Amino acid sequence: MYRLLMRIVGRYLDAERAHRIGFLLLRLALAVPPIRALVARRCAPPAACAVEALGLSLRSPLGLAAGFDKNAHGVVALTALGFGYIEIGTVTAQAQPGNPRPRLFRLMRDRAIINRMGFNNDGAEVVAARLAKVRRTRAGAAAVIGVNIGRSKAATSEQAAEDYGVSAQLLAPFADYLTVNISSPNTPGLRDLHAIELLRPLLESVQAACAQARAHAGLARLPLLLKISPDSNDDDLLAIADLALEMGIDGLIATNTTVSREGLRADPALVTAAGAGGLSGPPLRERALAVQRLLVDRVGGQLLIAAAGGIEIPDDAVERLDAGAQLVQAYTGFVYGGPAWPRTINARIAAAR
Ligand SMILES: Cc1cc2nc3c(=O)[nH]c(=O)nc-3n(C[C@H](O)[C@H](O)[C@H](O)COP(=O)(O)O)c2cc1C
């Protein structure tokens, strides 16, 4: 049913508009308390899925990756579908419109997505106010919310540390963990922050801002994750893992989207027409898993590894967990799989335990 709908929608509706409408309908339906209660009961992860990670008790290691709910509009609805945690964002210090449209493309034959959204979001102040409201509700207080922050387009690499610090300061009081995103391919220069000499002051700034904001609000220390690119070479990724360990970062998310176009089945003309952007979904799977293995070998057991990239079928999630990830997260698999997708993945995770 959902697949048929996807095919029809894919043919007639621009992908971004389809996302907006689909997400809105989901939120509206799940805003009705009896419907949400019913769905939440039906989709609740089996008890065997429960994990402890980052000092948090999660119903499932499966999370929704950043980018789906950039502005924290749907945390409660998405949690009801069975995700163990929702990573909102990327949020930037300054509100910004993102890149010109069209900027989101589905490659149906690959069950993949190309996007160059460019961190369109309402800005840290607005999103913080929204999260504060969400946290005042019972369902919102119980939800596990990761907040993913990135660099404002107007900030230079030299201003990045301060810019991320502003977002961290505003959002830290409402997050269960914070992700420092240096890996989107759609903000010019962002991936330069993989360079150790730029990354160190950036992380110091975020750590200081978080510590201050949390202390001010009388809250415990906030776990910090770093989200990395699959397109950096292995040596650079290992240097980042070493730095993260040295600086007391809690974990790494591997990975963001790739700029590679290898291994696609889609008509090359379609791929060319889509243009620049990050590719996600199954074509990313192999590289994301390779990066995960690299990191597990280097810092496994010391840093948490959250696996992302091409997790589509239930076995993908189990494979990542077996390969040493404590958490998994996905975006594209959920888009193609539909609202019942987290339930299917959770059932397989529980069966594997
Ligand atoms: C349309 C779209 C928008 C995204 N936006 C963000 C973002 O704002 N911040 C971020 O860290 N990752 C973003 N991502 C990357 C995902 O969080 C995830 O790391 C990546 O898509 C790989 O996982 P997947 O193959 O399950 O989609 C986005 C992905 C897609 C498809």
Coordinates of N, CA, C and O in Angstrom, one line a residue, residues 40-189:
A40 N 1.2 4.0 19.1 CA 2.4 3.8 20.0 C 2.4 2.4 20.7 O 3.4 1.8 20.8
R41 N 1.2 1.9 21.0 CA 1.1 0.6 21.5 C 1.5 -0.5 20.5 O 2.3 -1.4 20.8
R42 N 1.0 -0.3 19.3 CA 1.2 -1.3 18.2 C 2.7 -1.2 17.8 O 3.3 -2.3 17.4
C43 N 3.3 -0.1 17.8 CA 4.7 0.1 17.3 C 5.7 0.1 18.4 O 6.9 0.2 18.1
A44 N 5.3 -0.1 19.7 CA 6.3 -0.1 20.8 C 7.4 -1.1 20.5 O 7.0 -2.3 20.2
P45 N 8.6 -0.8 20.6 CA 9.7 -1.8 20.4 C 9.5 -2.9 21.5 O 9.2 -2.7 22.6
P46 N 9.8 -4.2 21.0 CA 9.8 -5.3 22.0 C 10.8 -5.0 23.1 O 11.8 -4.3 22.9
A47 N 10.5 -5.5 24.3 CA 11.4 -5.2 25.5 C 12.8 -5.6 25.2 O 13.8 -5.0 25.7
A48 N 13.0 -6.6 24.4 CA 14.4 -7.1 24.1 C 15.2 -6.1 23.3 O 16.4 -6.2 23.3
C49 N 14.6 -5.1 22.8 CA 15.3 -4.1 22.0 C 16.0 -3.0 23.0 O 16.9 -2.3 22.5
A50 N 15.6 -3.0 24.2 CA 16.0 -1.9 25.1 C 17.6 -1.9 25.2 O 18.2 -2.9 25.3
V51 N 18.1 -0.7 25.2 CA 19.6 -0.5 25.4 C 19.9 0.6 26.3 O 19.1 1.6 26.4
E52 N 21.1 0.5 26.9 CA 21.6 1.7 27.7 C 22.7 2.2 26.8 O 23.6 1.5 26.4
A53 N 22.7 3.5 26.5 CA 23.7 4.1 25.8 C 23.8 5.6 26.1 O 22.8 6.2 26.3
L54 N 25.0 6.1 26.2 CA 25.2 7.6 26.5 C 24.6 7.9 27.8 O 24.1 9.1 28.0
G55 N 24.5 7.0 28.7 CA 23.8 7.2 30.0 C 22.3 7.3 29.9 O 21.7 7.8 30.9
L56 N 21.8 6.9 28.8 CA 20.3 7.0 28.6 C 19.8 5.6 28.5 O 20.4 4.7 28.0
S57 N 18.5 5.5 28.9 CA 17.8 4.2 28.7 C 16.9 4.4 27.4 O 16.0 5.2 27.4
L58 N 17.3 3.6 26.4 CA 16.5 3.7 25.1 C 15.7 2.5 24.9 O 16.1 1.4 25.2
R59 N 14.5 2.7 24.3 CA 13.6 1.6 24.1 C 14.1 0.7 22.9 O 13.8 -0.4 22.8
S60 N 14.9 1.3 22.1 CA 15.5 0.6 20.9 C 16.8 1.4 20.5 O 16.9 2.6 20.7
P61 N 17.7 0.6 19.9 CA 18.9 1.3 19.4 C 18.7 2.0 18.1 O 19.6 2.7 17.6
L62 N 17.5 1.8 17.5 CA 17.2 2.4 16.2 C 16.7 3.8 16.4 O 15.7 4.1 17.1
G63 N 17.3 4.7 15.7 CA 16.9 6.1 15.8 C 16.6 6.7 14.4 O 17.0 6.1 13.4
L64 N 15.9 7.8 14.4 CA 15.7 8.5 13.1 C 16.9 9.5 12.9 O 17.1 10.3 13.8
A65 N 17.6 9.4 11.8 CA 18.7 10.2 11.6 C 18.4 11.7 11.3 O 17.2 12.0 11.0
A66 N 19.3 12.6 11.5 CA 19.1 14.0 11.3 C 18.6 14.3 9.9 O 19.0 13.6 8.9
G67 N 17.9 15.4 9.7 CA 17.5 15.9 8.4 C 16.0 15.6 8.1 O 15.4 16.4 7.4
F68 N 15.4 14.6 8.7 CA 14.0 14.3 8.5 C 13.1 15.3 9.2 O 12.2 15.9 8.7
D69 N 13.5 15.6 10.5 CA 12.7 16.6 11.3 C 13.7 17.7 11.7 O 14.1 17.7 12.8
K70 N 14.0 18.5 10.8 CA 15.0 19.5 11.0 C 14.7 20.5 12.1 O 15.5 21.0 12.8
N71 N 13.4 20.8 12.2 CA 12.9 21.9 13.1 C 12.2 21.4 14.3 O 11.5 22.2 15.0
A72 N 12.3 20.1 14.6 CA 11.6 19.6 15.8 C 10.1 19.8 15.8 O 9.5 20.1 16.9
H73 N 9.5 19.5 14.7 CA 8.0 19.6 14.6 C 7.3 18.3 15.0 O 6.2 18.3 15.4
G74 N 8.1 17.2 14.9 CA 7.3 15.9 15.0 C 7.9 14.9 15.9 O 7.7 13.7 15.7
V75 N 8.6 15.3 16.9 CA 9.4 14.4 17.8 C 8.4 13.4 18.4 O 8.7 12.2 18.5
V76 N 7.3 13.9 18.9 CA 6.4 13.0 19.6 C 5.7 12.0 18.7 O 5.7 10.8 18.9
A77 N 5.3 12.5 17.5 CA 4.7 11.6 16.5 C 5.7 10.5 16.0 O 5.4 9.3 15.9
L78 N 6.9 10.9 15.8 CA 7.9 10.0 15.3 C 8.3 9.0 16.3 O 8.5 7.8 16.0
T79 N 8.3 9.4 17.6 CA 8.6 8.5 18.7 C 7.6 7.4 18.7 O 7.9 6.2 19.0
A80 N 6.3 7.8 18.5 CA 5.2 6.8 18.6 C 5.3 5.7 17.5 O 4.8 4.6 17.7
L81 N 6.1 5.9 16.5 CA 6.3 4.9 15.4 C 7.3 3.8 15.9 O 7.4 2.8 15.1
G82 N 8.0 4.0 17.0 CA 8.8 3.0 17.5 C 10.3 3.3 17.4 O 11.1 2.4 17.8
F83 N 10.7 4.5 17.1 CA 12.1 4.9 17.1 C 12.5 5.0 18.6 O 11.8 5.5 19.4
G84 N 13.7 4.6 18.9 CA 14.3 4.7 20.2 C 14.7 6.1 20.5 O 14.8 6.5 21.7
Y85 N 15.0 6.9 19.5 CA 15.4 8.3 19.7 C 15.3 9.0 18.3 O 15.3 8.3 17.3
I86 N 15.1 10.3 18.4 CA 14.9 11.1 17.2 C 16.0 12.2 17.3 O 16.2 12.9 18.2
E87 N 16.8 12.2 16.2 CA 17.8 13.3 16.1 C 17.3 14.4 15.2 O 17.0 14.2 14.0
I88 N 17.0 15.5 15.9 CA 16.4 16.6 15.1 C 17.6 17.5 14.5 O 18.7 17.3 14.9
G89 N 17.3 18.4 13.6 CA 18.3 19.2 13.0 C 18.6 18.7 11.6 O 18.0 17.8 11.1
T90 N 19.6 19.2 11.0 CA 20.6 20.1 11.5 C 20.1 21.5 11.8 O 19.4 22.1 10.9
V91 N 20.4 22.0 13.0 CA 20.0 23.4 13.4 C 21.3 24.2 13.3 O 22.3 23.8 13.7
T92 N 21.1 25.4 12.8 CA 22.3 26.4 12.8 C 22.0 27.6 13.6 O 20.8 27.9 13.9
A93 N 23.0 28.3 14.0 CA 22.8 29.5 14.9 C 21.9 30.5 14.2 O 21.0 31.1 14.9
Q94 N 22.0 30.7 12.9 CA 21.2 31.6 12.2 C 20.1 30.9 11.4 O 20.4 29.9 10.8
A95 N 18.9 31.3 11.4 CA 17.9 30.8 10.6 C 18.3 31.0 9.1 O 18.9 32.0 8.8
Q96 N 18.0 30.0 8.3 CA 18.4 30.1 6.9 C 17.5 29.3 5.9 O 17.0 28.3 6.4
P97 N 17.4 29.8 4.7 CA 16.4 29.1 3.8 C 17.0 27.9 3.1 O 16.2 27.1 2.5
G98 N 18.3 27.6 3.1 CA 18.9 26.5 2.4 C 19.0 26.9 0.9 O 18.9 28.0 0.5
N99 N 19.4 25.9 0.1 CA 19.7 26.1 -1.3 C 18.4 26.2 -2.1 O 17.3 25.8 -1.6
P100 N 18.5 26.8 -3.3 CA 17.3 26.9 -4.2 C 16.7 25.6 -4.5 O 17.5 24.6 -4.6
R101 N 15.4 25.5 -4.7 CA 14.8 24.3 -5.1 C 14.8 24.1 -6.6 O 14.9 25.2 -7.3
P102 N 14.7 22.9 -7.2 CA 14.6 21.6 -6.5 C 16.0 21.2 -5.8 O 17.0 21.5 -6.4
R103 N 15.9 20.6 -4.7 CA 17.1 20.2 -4.0 C 17.0 18.8 -3.3 O 17.9 18.5 -2.5
L104 N 16.0 18.1 -3.6 CA 15.8 16.8 -3.1 C 15.3 15.9 -4.2 O 14.3 16.2 -4.9
F105 N 15.9 14.7 -4.4 CA 15.6 13.9 -5.6 C 15.6 12.4 -5.1 O 16.5 12.0 -4.4
R106 N 14.6 11.7 -5.6 CA 14.5 10.3 -5.3 C 15.1 9.5 -6.5 O 14.7 9.7 -7.6
L107 N 15.9 8.5 -6.2 CA 16.4 7.6 -7.2 C 15.6 6.2 -6.9 O 16.1 5.4 -6.1
M108 N 14.5 6.1 -7.5 CA 13.6 5.0 -7.1 C 14.3 3.6 -7.3 O 14.1 2.7 -6.5
R109 N 15.0 3.4 -8.4 CA 15.6 2.1 -8.7 C 16.6 1.7 -7.7 O 16.9 0.5 -7.4
D110 N 17.2 2.7 -7.1 CA 18.3 2.4 -6.1 C 17.7 2.6 -4.6 O 18.4 2.3 -3.7
R111 N 16.5 2.9 -4.5 CA 15.8 3.2 -3.2 C 16.8 4.2 -2.5 O 17.0 4.1 -1.3
A112 N 17.3 5.2 -3.2 CA 18.2 6.2 -2.7 C 17.7 7.6 -2.8 O 16.6 7.8 -3.4
I113 N 18.4 8.5 -2.2 CA 18.0 9.9 -2.3 C 19.3 10.7 -2.6 O 20.4 10.4 -2.0
I114 N 19.1 11.8 -3.4 CA 20.2 12.8 -3.5 C 19.6 14.1 -2.9 O 18.5 14.5 -3.3
N115 N 20.3 14.7 -2.0 CA 19.8 16.0 -1.5 C 20.9 17.0 -1.4 O 22.1 16.7 -1.2
R116 N 20.5 18.3 -1.7 CA 21.4 19.4 -1.4 C 20.6 20.5 -0.7 O 20.5 21.6 -1.1
M117 N 20.0 20.1 0.4 CA 19.1 21.0 1.1 C 19.8 22.2 1.6 O 19.3 23.3 1.5
G118 N 21.0 22.0 2.1 CA 21.8 23.2 2.6 C 21.4 23.7 3.9 O 21.4 25.0 4.1
F119 N 21.0 22.8 4.9 CA 20.7 23.3 6.2 C 19.6 24.3 6.3 O 19.7 25.3 6.9
N120 N 18.5 24.1 5.5 CA 17.3 24.9 5.7 C 16.8 24.7 7.1 O 16.5 23.5 7.5
N121 N 16.6 25.7 7.9 CA 16.1 25.5 9.2 C 15.7 26.8 9.9 O 16.1 27.9 9.4
D122 N 15.0 26.7 11.0 CA 14.4 27.9 11.6 C 15.4 28.7 12.5 O 15.1 29.7 13.0
G123 N 16.6 28.1 12.7 CA 17.6 28.7 13.6 C 17.5 28.3 15.0 O 16.4 27.9 15.5
A124 N 18.6 28.3 15.7 CA 18.7 27.7 17.1 C 17.7 28.3 18.1 O 17.1 27.6 18.9
E125 N 17.5 29.6 18.0 CA 16.6 30.3 19.0 C 15.2 29.8 18.9 O 14.5 29.4 19.9
V126 N 14.7 29.7 17.6 CA 13.3 29.3 17.4 C 13.2 27.8 17.7 O 12.2 27.4 18.4
V127 N 14.1 27.0 17.3 CA 14.0 25.5 17.6 C 14.1 25.3 19.1 O 13.4 24.4 19.6
A128 N 15.0 26.0 19.8 CA 15.1 25.9 21.2 C 13.7 26.2 21.9 O 13.3 25.4 22.8
A129 N 13.1 27.2 21.5 CA 11.8 27.6 22.0 C 10.8 26.4 21.8 O 9.9 26.1 22.6
R130 N 10.8 25.9 20.6 CA 9.9 24.8 20.2 C 10.2 23.6 21.1 O 9.3 22.9 21.6
L131 N 11.5 23.3 21.3 CA 11.8 22.1 22.1 C 11.4 22.3 23.5 O 11.0 21.4 24.2
A132 N 11.5 23.5 24.0 CA 11.1 23.8 25.4 C 9.7 23.5 25.6 O 9.2 22.9 26.6
K133 N 8.9 23.8 24.6 CA 7.4 23.5 24.6 C 7.2 22.0 24.5 O 6.4 21.5 25.3
V134 N 7.9 21.4 23.7 CA 7.7 19.9 23.6 C 8.1 19.2 24.9 O 7.4 18.3 25.4
R135 N 9.1 19.7 25.5 CA 9.6 19.1 26.8 C 8.6 19.3 27.9 O 8.6 18.6 28.9
R136 N 7.7 20.3 27.8 CA 6.7 20.5 28.8 C 5.6 19.6 28.8 O 4.7 19.5 29.6
T137 N 5.5 18.8 27.7 CA 4.4 17.8 27.6 C 4.9 16.4 28.1 O 6.2 16.2 28.1
R138 N 4.0 15.6 28.5 CA 4.5 14.3 29.1 C 5.2 13.4 28.0 O 6.3 12.9 28.3
A139 N 4.6 13.3 26.8 CA 5.2 12.5 25.7 C 6.6 13.2 25.3 O 7.5 12.5 25.0
G140 N 6.6 14.5 25.3 CA 7.8 15.2 24.9 C 9.0 15.0 25.9 O 10.1 14.9 25.5
A141 N 8.6 15.0 27.2 CA 9.6 14.8 28.2 C 10.2 13.4 28.2 O 11.3 13.2 28.5
A142 N 9.3 12.4 27.8 CA 9.8 11.0 27.7 C 10.6 10.7 26.5 O 11.3 9.8 26.5
A143 N 10.4 11.5 25.4 CA 11.1 11.2 24.2 C 12.6 11.4 24.3 O 13.0 12.3 25.1
V144 N 13.4 10.6 23.6 CA 14.8 10.8 23.6 C 15.2 11.6 22.4 O 14.9 11.2 21.2
I145 N 15.7 12.8 22.6 CA 15.9 13.7 21.5 C 17.4 14.1 21.4 O 18.0 14.6 22.3
G146 N 18.0 13.8 20.3 CA 19.3 14.2 19.9 C 19.2 15.5 19.1 O 18.3 15.6 18.3
V147 N 20.1 16.4 19.4 CA 20.0 17.7 18.6 C 21.3 17.8 17.8 O 22.4 17.8 18.4
N148 N 21.1 17.9 16.5 CA 22.3 18.0 15.6 C 22.5 19.4 15.2 O 21.6 20.1 14.7
I149 N 23.7 19.9 15.4 CA 24.0 21.3 15.1 C 25.0 21.4 14.0 O 25.9 20.5 13.9
G150 N 24.9 22.5 13.2 CA 25.9 22.7 12.1 C 26.2 24.1 12.0 O 25.8 25.0 12.7
R151 N 27.1 24.4 11.0 CA 27.6 25.8 10.8 C 26.6 26.6 9.9 O 26.1 26.1 8.9
S152 N 26.3 27.8 10.4 CA 25.5 28.7 9.5 C 26.3 29.0 8.2 O 27.5 29.1 8.2
K153 N 25.5 29.1 7.2 CA 26.2 29.4 5.9 C 27.0 30.6 5.9 O 28.1 30.7 5.3
A154 N 26.5 31.7 6.6 CA 27.2 33.0 6.6 C 28.5 32.9 7.4 O 29.3 33.8 7.3
A155 N 28.7 31.9 8.3 CA 29.9 31.9 9.1 C 31.0 31.3 8.3 O 30.9 30.3 7.6
T156 N 32.2 31.9 8.5 CA 33.4 31.3 7.8 C 34.0 30.2 8.7 O 33.5 30.0 9.8
S157 N 34.9 29.5 8.1 CA 35.6 28.4 8.9 C 36.2 29.0 10.2 O 36.1 28.3 11.3
E158 N 36.7 30.2 10.1 CA 37.3 30.8 11.3 C 36.2 31.2 12.4 O 36.5 31.2 13.6
Q159 N 35.0 31.4 11.9 CA 34.0 31.8 12.8 C 33.2 30.6 13.3 O 32.3 30.7 14.1
A160 N 33.5 29.4 12.7 CA 32.7 28.2 13.0 C 32.6 27.9 14.5 O 31.5 27.6 15.0
A161 N 33.7 28.0 15.2 CA 33.7 27.6 16.6 C 32.7 28.4 17.4 O 31.9 27.9 18.2
E162 N 32.7 29.7 17.1 CA 31.8 30.6 17.8 C 30.3 30.3 17.4 O 29.4 30.2 18.2
D163 N 30.2 30.1 16.1 CA 28.8 29.8 15.5 C 28.2 28.5 16.1 O 27.1 28.5 16.5
Y164 N 29.0 27.5 16.2 CA 28.5 26.2 16.8 C 28.2 26.4 18.3 O 27.3 25.9 18.8
G165 N 29.1 27.2 18.9 CA 28.9 27.5 20.3 C 27.6 28.2 20.6 O 26.9 27.8 21.6
V166 N 27.2 29.1 19.8 CA 25.9 29.7 20.0 C 24.7 28.7 19.9 O 23.9 28.7 20.8
S167 N 24.8 27.8 18.9 CA 23.7 26.8 18.8 C 23.7 25.9 20.1 O 22.7 25.5 20.6
A168 N 25.0 25.5 20.4 CA 25.1 24.6 21.6 C 24.5 25.2 22.8 O 23.7 24.5 23.6
Q169 N 24.8 26.4 23.1 CA 24.4 27.1 24.2 C 22.8 27.2 24.3 O 22.2 26.9 25.3
L170 N 22.2 27.5 23.2 CA 20.8 27.6 23.1 C 20.0 26.3 23.2 O 19.0 26.2 23.8
L171 N 20.6 25.2 22.6 CA 19.9 24.0 22.5 C 20.2 22.9 23.6 O 19.4 22.0 23.8
A172 N 21.4 23.1 24.2 CA 21.8 22.0 25.1 C 20.8 21.8 26.3 O 20.7 20.6 26.7
P173 N 20.1 22.8 26.8 CA 19.2 22.5 27.9 C 18.0 21.5 27.5 O 17.4 20.9 28.4
F174 N 17.8 21.3 26.2 CA 16.6 20.5 25.8 C 17.0 19.2 25.2 O 16.1 18.4 24.8
A175 N 18.3 18.9 25.1 CA 18.7 17.7 24.3 C 19.1 16.6 25.3 O 19.4 16.9 26.4
D176 N 19.0 15.4 24.8 CA 19.5 14.2 25.5 C 20.9 13.9 25.1 O 21.7 13.3 25.8
Y177 N 21.2 14.3 23.9 CA 22.6 14.4 23.4 C 22.7 15.4 22.3 O 21.7 15.8 21.7
L178 N 23.9 15.8 22.0 CA 24.2 16.8 21.0 C 25.1 16.3 19.9 O 26.1 15.6 20.3
T179 N 24.8 16.4 18.7 CA 25.7 16.0 17.6 C 26.3 17.2 16.9 O 25.6 18.1 16.5
V180 N 27.6 17.2 16.8 CA 28.3 18.2 16.0 C 28.4 17.7 14.6 O 29.2 16.7 14.4
N181 N 27.7 18.3 13.7 CA 27.7 17.8 12.3 C 28.8 18.6 11.5 O 28.6 19.8 11.3
I182 N 29.8 17.9 11.1 CA 30.8 18.6 10.2 C 30.9 17.9 8.8 O 31.8 18.1 8.1
S183 N 29.8 17.2 8.5 CA 29.9 16.3 7.4 C 28.9 16.4 6.3 O 28.9 15.6 5.3
S184 N 28.1 17.4 6.3 CA 27.1 17.6 5.2 C 27.9 18.1 4.0 O 28.8 19.0 4.2
P185 N 27.7 17.6 2.8 CA 28.4 18.1 1.7 C 27.8 19.3 1.1 O 28.3 19.9 0.1
N186 N 26.7 19.8 1.7 CA 25.9 20.9 1.1 C 26.2 22.3 1.6 O 25.5 23.2 1.2
T187 N 27.0 22.4 2.6 CA 27.4 23.8 3.1 C 28.9 23.9 2.7 O 29.7 23.2 3.2
P188 N 29.2 24.9 1.7 CA 30.5 25.0 1.3 C 31.5 25.1 2.4 O 31.3 25.9 3.3
G189 N 32.6 24.3 2.4 CA 33.6 24.4 3.4 C 33.4 23.7 4.7 O 34.3 23.5 5.5

